């Protein structure tokens, strides 16, 4: 499951960067104190970046509850980013593009995180134990007697071109 989480976590980091870029673009365009921009909500992009980074760290550590929270947060950002691109006032075209890019990344995060969450819940604990069991008698394991194993080439301990003493006896 960790392998399935890697792209989601990487996209969360990308979304964090996009939030910061959006905050910088909006701040440079408005040219006002940060707490007065866009009717007092210009600072929210930076707050979203910090919240997103903290959630990314928690999800990367394997917190299922945080993953569920991130799924909900992604659904919020899918709606919030395109809406705030136009509702809060005039913005540079680059900022609007970053808003929509962030919404697209959030949609991919939403789908990926939901897929990972469903994957984690598709296994019954007994199936998970059987999957991780390394014994030969585990269900689905193929038991091969040692006498049936035949060496077809050089063994891992021998070098190419050398003959092992054990193989010369045959």
Short mmCIF file of C-alpha atoms in Angstrom, two decimals:
data_model
loop_
_atom_site.label_atom_id
_atom_site.label_comp_id
_atom_site.label_asym_id
_atom_site.label_seq_id
_atom_site.Cartn_x
_atom_site.Cartn_y
_atom_site.Cartn_z
CA UNK A 1 0.00 0.00 0.00
CA UNK A 2 2.97 2.29 0.55
CA UNK A 3 3.77 2.03 -3.14
CA UNK A 4 0.26 3.24 -4.02
CA UNK A 5 0.62 6.18 -1.61
CA UNK A 6 3.80 7.59 -3.14
CA UNK A 7 2.16 9.35 -6.11
CA UNK A 8 -0.57 10.74 -3.87
CA UNK A 9 1.97 12.15 -1.40
CA UNK A 10 4.03 13.61 -4.27
CA UNK A 11 0.92 15.30 -5.64
CA UNK A 12 0.12 16.67 -2.18
CA UNK A 13 3.57 18.26 -2.11
CA UNK A 14 2.93 19.72 -5.58
CA UNK A 15 -0.38 21.15 -4.34
CA UNK A 16 1.47 22.75 -1.41
CA UNK A 17 3.87 24.42 -3.82
CA UNK A 18 0.95 25.61 -5.97
CA UNK A 19 -0.73 27.16 -2.92
CA UNK A 20 2.44 29.10 -2.13
CA UNK A 21 2.86 30.21 -5.76
CA UNK A 22 -0.77 31.35 -5.82
CA UNK A 23 -0.30 33.32 -2.60
CA UNK A 24 2.79 35.04 -4.00
CA UNK A 25 1.08 35.88 -7.30
CA UNK A 26 -2.00 37.26 -5.55
CA UNK A 27 0.07 39.26 -3.08
CA UNK A 28 2.26 40.81 -5.77
CA UNK A 29 -0.81 41.75 -7.86
CA UNK A 30 -2.88 43.24 -5.02
CA UNK A 31 0.11 45.19 -3.63
CA UNK A 32 -1.58 45.55 -0.22
CA UNK A 33 -0.78 44.28 3.28
CA UNK A 34 -1.36 40.54 3.31
CA UNK A 35 -4.24 40.66 5.80
CA UNK A 36 -6.10 43.30 3.76
CA UNK A 37 -5.85 41.64 0.34
CA UNK A 38 -9.09 40.42 -1.24
CA UNK A 39 -11.33 41.62 1.59
CA UNK A 40 -9.07 40.12 4.25
CA UNK A 41 -8.75 36.60 2.87
CA UNK A 42 -5.59 36.98 0.77
CA UNK A 43 -3.55 35.12 3.38
CA UNK A 44 -5.62 31.92 3.06
CA UNK A 45 -3.45 30.48 0.27
CA UNK A 46 -0.50 30.45 2.66
CA UNK A 47 -2.65 28.91 5.41
CA UNK A 48 -3.84 26.25 2.96
CA UNK A 49 -0.20 25.54 2.05
CA UNK A 50 0.77 25.01 5.69
CA UNK A 51 -2.30 22.84 6.39
CA UNK A 52 -1.64 20.84 3.24
CA UNK A 53 2.00 20.28 4.17
CA UNK A 54 1.08 19.09 7.67
CA UNK A 55 -1.53 16.70 6.24
CA UNK A 56 0.98 15.43 3.68
CA UNK A 57 3.43 14.58 6.45
CA UNK A 58 0.72 12.79 8.45
CA UNK A 59 -0.51 10.83 5.41
CA UNK A 60 3.06 9.85 4.50
CA UNK A 61 3.49 8.44 8.01
CA UNK A 62 0.51 6.13 7.41
CA UNK A 63 -2.39 7.76 9.24
CA UNK A 64 -5.67 6.43 7.88
CA UNK A 65 -7.75 9.12 9.57
CA UNK A 66 -5.60 11.80 8.04
CA UNK A 67 -6.03 10.14 4.64
CA UNK A 68 -9.80 10.39 5.09
CA UNK A 69 -9.39 14.02 6.13
CA UNK A 70 -7.28 14.65 3.04
CA UNK A 71 -9.97 13.13 0.83
CA UNK A 72 -12.50 15.57 2.30
CA UNK A 73 -10.04 18.45 1.98
CA UNK A 74 -9.44 17.57 -1.67
CA UNK A 75 -13.18 17.67 -2.32
CA UNK A 76 -13.27 21.13 -0.70
CA UNK A 77 -10.33 22.39 -2.81
CA UNK A 78 -11.84 21.03 -6.03
CA UNK A 79 -14.71 23.48 -5.48
CA UNK A 80 -12.86 26.29 -3.66
CA UNK A 81 -9.95 26.85 -6.05
CA UNK A 82 -11.92 27.60 -9.25
CA UNK A 83 -14.51 29.58 -7.28
CA UNK A 84 -11.99 31.88 -5.56
CA UNK A 85 -10.23 32.48 -8.86
CA UNK A 86 -13.12 34.79 -9.79
CA UNK A 87 -15.20 35.60 -6.70
CA UNK A 88 -12.65 37.47 -4.59
CA UNK A 89 -11.86 40.14 -7.15
CA UNK A 90 -9.58 40.72 -10.12
CA UNK A 91 -6.56 38.45 -10.30
CA UNK A 92 -3.73 38.13 -12.79
CA UNK A 93 -4.22 35.47 -15.44
CA UNK A 94 -1.25 33.54 -14.04
CA UNK A 95 -3.02 33.32 -10.67
CA UNK A 96 -6.21 32.07 -12.31
CA UNK A 97 -4.20 29.41 -14.15
CA UNK A 98 -2.54 28.36 -10.86
CA UNK A 99 -5.97 28.16 -9.19
CA UNK A 100 -7.25 25.83 -11.91
CA UNK A 101 -4.03 23.80 -11.94
CA UNK A 102 -4.35 23.35 -8.18
CA UNK A 103 -7.96 22.23 -8.61
CA UNK A 104 -6.86 19.68 -11.23
CA UNK A 105 -4.09 18.37 -8.96
CA UNK A 106 -6.60 18.16 -6.10
CA UNK A 107 -8.94 16.12 -8.31
CA UNK A 108 -6.14 13.65 -9.03
CA UNK A 109 -5.27 13.56 -5.31
CA UNK A 110 -8.93 12.92 -4.47
CA UNK A 111 -9.18 10.01 -6.91
CA UNK A 112 -5.81 8.54 -5.89
CA UNK A 113 -6.39 8.87 -2.14
CA UNK A 114 -9.87 7.36 -2.47
CA UNK A 115 -8.41 4.46 -4.45
CA UNK A 116 -5.72 3.87 -1.81
CA UNK A 117 -8.28 4.04 1.00
CA UNK A 118 -10.52 1.50 -0.78
CA UNK A 119 -7.52 -0.73 -1.44
CA UNK A 120 -6.68 -0.72 2.25
CA UNK A 121 -10.23 -1.69 3.15
CA UNK A 122 -10.60 -4.36 0.48
CA UNK A 123 -8.40 -6.81 2.38
CA UNK A 124 -9.84 -8.72 5.30
CA UNK A 125 -7.37 -8.97 8.22
CA UNK A 126 -7.09 -12.76 7.67
CA UNK A 127 -6.25 -12.17 4.00
CA UNK A 128 -3.62 -9.63 5.02
CA UNK A 129 -2.08 -12.17 7.42
CA UNK A 130 -2.05 -14.81 4.69
CA UNK A 131 -0.53 -12.35 2.25
CA UNK A 132 2.31 -11.55 4.63
CA UNK A 133 2.85 -15.15 5.79
CA UNK A 134 6.23 -16.49 4.69
CA UNK A 135 5.79 -20.14 5.70
CA UNK A 136 5.82 -22.85 3.04
CA UNK A 137 2.52 -24.35 4.19
CA UNK A 138 0.63 -21.11 3.68
CA UNK A 139 -2.37 -21.28 1.32
CA UNK A 140 -1.34 -20.66 -2.25
CA UNK A 141 2.32 -21.43 -1.62
CA UNK A 142 3.95 -24.08 -3.76
CA UNK A 143 6.07 -26.55 -1.82
CA UNK A 144 9.04 -27.80 -3.85
CA UNK A 145 11.18 -30.56 -2.35
CA UNK A 146 14.88 -29.64 -2.26
CA UNK A 147 15.81 -32.72 -4.32
CA UNK A 148 13.65 -31.48 -7.21
CA UNK A 149 15.61 -28.26 -7.54
CA UNK A 150 18.21 -28.58 -10.26
CA UNK A 151 20.94 -26.01 -10.77
CA UNK A 152 20.97 -24.91 -14.38
CA UNK A 153 23.85 -22.47 -14.30
CA UNK A 154 26.49 -20.97 -12.08
CA UNK A 155 25.51 -20.63 -8.45
CA UNK A 156 25.38 -17.19 -6.85
CA UNK A 157 28.61 -17.90 -4.95
CA UNK A 158 30.60 -18.87 -8.02
CA UNK A 159 32.08 -16.49 -10.54
CA UNK A 160 31.33 -16.70 -14.21
CA UNK A 161 33.48 -19.36 -15.85
CA UNK A 162 34.42 -21.13 -12.61
CA UNK A 163 33.14 -24.55 -11.71
CA UNK A 164 31.92 -25.28 -8.19
CA UNK A 165 33.38 -28.35 -6.49
CA UNK A 166 29.86 -29.53 -5.60
CA UNK A 167 28.82 -29.60 -9.23
CA UNK A 168 31.87 -31.62 -10.33
CA UNK A 169 30.65 -34.65 -8.39
CA UNK A 170 27.74 -35.21 -10.70
#
